[in-house]
mmCIF file of C-alpha atoms in Angstrom:
data_model
loop_
_atom_site.group_PDB
_atom_site.id
_atom_site.type_symbol
_atom_site.label_atom_id
_atom_site.label_comp_id
_atom_site.label_asym_id
_atom_site.label_seq_id
_atom_site.Cartn_x
_atom_site.Cartn_y
_atom_site.Cartn_z
ATOM 1 C CA UNK A 1 9.908 65.392 95.237
ATOM 2 C CA UNK A 2 10.895 68.584 96.570
ATOM 3 C CA UNK A 3 14.239 70.215 96.375
ATOM 4 C CA UNK A 4 15.264 72.933 98.709
ATOM 5 C CA UNK A 5 17.416 75.505 97.542
ATOM 6 C CA UNK A 6 20.683 76.503 100.054
ATOM 7 C CA UNK A 7 21.594 80.118 100.148
ATOM 8 C CA UNK A 8 25.205 81.196 100.538
ATOM 9 C CA UNK A 9 24.046 82.961 103.678
ATOM 10 C CA UNK A 10 23.053 79.929 104.923
ATOM 11 C CA UNK A 11 25.898 77.964 103.902
ATOM 12 C CA UNK A 12 28.221 80.924 105.703
ATOM 13 C CA UNK A 13 25.916 80.572 108.918
ATOM 14 C CA UNK A 14 26.723 77.247 108.741
ATOM 15 C CA UNK A 15 30.784 77.021 108.095
ATOM 16 C CA UNK A 16 30.594 79.720 111.288
ATOM 17 C CA UNK A 17 29.340 77.227 113.171
ATOM 18 C CA UNK A 18 31.680 74.111 112.157
ATOM 19 C CA UNK A 19 34.492 76.467 112.167
ATOM 20 C CA UNK A 20 33.328 77.401 116.130
ATOM 21 C CA UNK A 21 33.420 73.309 116.333
ATOM 22 C CA UNK A 22 36.892 73.081 115.537
ATOM 23 C CA UNK A 23 38.623 76.230 116.126
ATOM 24 C CA UNK A 24 37.256 75.485 119.648
ATOM 25 C CA UNK A 25 38.650 71.551 119.389
ATOM 26 C CA UNK A 26 42.140 72.609 118.136
ATOM 27 C CA UNK A 27 42.797 75.955 120.456
ATOM 28 C CA UNK A 28 42.788 73.360 123.797
ATOM 29 C CA UNK A 29 38.890 72.610 124.633
ATOM 30 C CA UNK A 30 38.977 69.206 123.363
ATOM 31 C CA UNK A 31 42.491 68.152 122.671
ATOM 32 C CA UNK A 32 44.411 69.254 125.559
ATOM 33 C CA UNK A 33 45.652 67.071 128.392
ATOM 34 C CA UNK A 34 45.305 69.272 131.284
ATOM 35 C CA UNK A 35 41.507 69.004 130.864
ATOM 36 C CA UNK A 36 41.715 65.230 131.547
ATOM 37 C CA UNK A 37 40.648 64.161 135.065
ATOM 38 C CA UNK A 38 42.689 61.109 134.512
ATOM 39 C CA UNK A 39 45.924 60.277 132.815
ATOM 40 C CA UNK A 40 46.531 56.971 131.196
ATOM 41 C CA UNK A 41 49.963 55.512 130.157
ATOM 42 C CA UNK A 42 50.737 54.616 127.109
ATOM 43 C CA UNK A 43 50.324 50.644 127.536
ATOM 44 C CA UNK A 44 46.441 51.183 129.196
ATOM 45 C CA UNK A 45 45.350 53.752 125.824
ATOM 46 C CA UNK A 46 43.806 51.957 123.096
ATOM 47 C CA UNK A 47 42.554 55.128 121.674
ATOM 48 C CA UNK A 48 43.941 58.597 120.769
ATOM 49 C CA UNK A 49 42.586 61.917 122.072
ATOM 50 C CA UNK A 50 40.882 62.637 119.138
ATOM 51 C CA UNK A 51 38.489 59.241 118.636
ATOM 52 C CA UNK A 52 36.876 60.353 121.885
ATOM 53 C CA UNK A 53 35.744 63.372 120.881
ATOM 54 C CA UNK A 54 31.711 64.142 120.156
ATOM 55 C CA UNK A 55 31.351 65.359 116.994
ATOM 56 C CA UNK A 56 27.724 66.371 116.640
ATOM 57 C CA UNK A 57 25.614 64.930 113.201
ATOM 58 C CA UNK A 58 25.253 68.048 111.905
ATOM 59 C CA UNK A 59 29.480 69.229 112.050
ATOM 60 C CA UNK A 60 30.126 65.490 110.925
ATOM 61 C CA UNK A 61 28.114 65.909 107.636
ATOM 62 C CA UNK A 62 29.476 69.077 107.139
ATOM 63 C CA UNK A 63 33.048 68.052 107.539
ATOM 64 C CA UNK A 64 32.214 65.344 105.039
ATOM 65 C CA UNK A 65 31.185 67.340 102.708
ATOM 66 C CA UNK A 66 34.147 69.642 102.944
ATOM 67 C CA UNK A 67 36.279 66.668 102.658
ATOM 68 C CA UNK A 68 34.928 66.113 99.223
ATOM 69 C CA UNK A 69 36.540 70.180 97.990
ATOM 70 C CA UNK A 70 40.009 70.696 96.579
ATOM 71 C CA UNK A 71 43.074 70.565 99.024
ATOM 72 C CA UNK A 72 42.847 74.536 97.779
ATOM 73 C CA UNK A 73 39.185 75.190 99.158
ATOM 74 C CA UNK A 74 40.312 73.540 102.203
ATOM 75 C CA UNK A 75 42.855 75.716 103.335
ATOM 76 C CA UNK A 76 40.711 78.803 102.559
ATOM 77 C CA UNK A 77 37.963 77.859 104.655
ATOM 78 C CA UNK A 78 40.178 76.878 107.421
ATOM 79 C CA UNK A 79 41.953 79.929 107.432
ATOM 80 C CA UNK A 80 38.540 81.998 107.392
ATOM 81 C CA UNK A 81 36.327 79.985 109.646
ATOM 82 C CA UNK A 82 38.748 77.910 111.770
ATOM 83 C CA UNK A 83 42.217 79.436 112.326
ATOM 84 C CA UNK A 84 42.363 81.389 115.662
ATOM 85 C CA UNK A 85 43.945 84.452 113.646
ATOM 86 C CA UNK A 86 43.042 87.388 111.989
ATOM 87 C CA UNK A 87 42.133 86.446 108.363
ATOM 88 C CA UNK A 88 45.115 88.529 106.480
ATOM 89 C CA UNK A 89 47.757 86.923 109.025
ATOM 90 C CA UNK A 90 45.733 83.243 108.568
ATOM 91 C CA UNK A 91 46.011 83.575 104.579
ATOM 92 C CA UNK A 92 49.826 83.711 104.929
ATOM 93 C CA UNK A 93 49.691 80.705 107.253
ATOM 94 C CA UNK A 94 47.994 78.195 105.199
ATOM 95 C CA UNK A 95 50.415 79.673 102.144
ATOM 96 C CA UNK A 96 48.711 81.773 99.927
ATOM 97 C CA UNK A 97 50.582 84.303 97.848
ATOM 98 C CA UNK A 98 47.661 87.013 98.540
ATOM 99 C CA UNK A 99 44.366 87.654 99.445
ATOM 100 C CA UNK A 100 42.820 88.143 96.486
ATOM 101 C CA UNK A 101 44.039 84.013 95.416
ATOM 102 C CA UNK A 102 42.122 82.934 99.318
ATOM 103 C CA UNK A 103 39.166 84.774 98.510
ATOM 104 C CA UNK A 104 39.140 82.855 95.189
ATOM 105 C CA UNK A 105 39.381 79.666 96.724
ATOM 106 C CA UNK A 106 37.414 80.541 99.631
ATOM 107 C CA UNK A 107 34.028 81.647 97.197
ATOM 108 C CA UNK A 108 34.750 78.574 94.883
ATOM 109 C CA UNK A 109 34.729 76.386 98.344
ATOM 110 C CA UNK A 110 31.426 77.927 99.563
ATOM 111 C CA UNK A 111 29.807 77.692 95.790
ATOM 112 C CA UNK A 112 30.730 73.814 95.602
ATOM 113 C CA UNK A 113 29.273 73.396 99.296
ATOM 114 C CA UNK A 114 26.201 75.301 97.984
ATOM 115 C CA UNK A 115 25.456 73.541 95.124
ATOM 116 C CA UNK A 116 26.679 70.143 97.272
ATOM 117 C CA UNK A 117 23.791 70.874 99.649
ATOM 118 C CA UNK A 118 21.110 71.829 97.300
#
């Protein structure tokens, strides 16, 4: 049985892809009602808008791995890779008291993902 070792560089590249995917969906290209070609009344609609998003297999598996992390780790990942703000502003928005604290949780999340995916 062959195991592949995942490097931190590969993890960060994957996180950038994951973050870009969700950033585009949250900033209007996935959920924006103006992009819909038709409008349904609430009685006609059985599914919410988020149910109809196409999520590639890579993103789905990576999201599942991220959801296993501690809440502070997830917040740090979202502040770094998903937020549409500069990192210094995003860490304040996500409730971190300092950049040092956010960096600690970010590195912890990246290292945990590296061990999970190896």
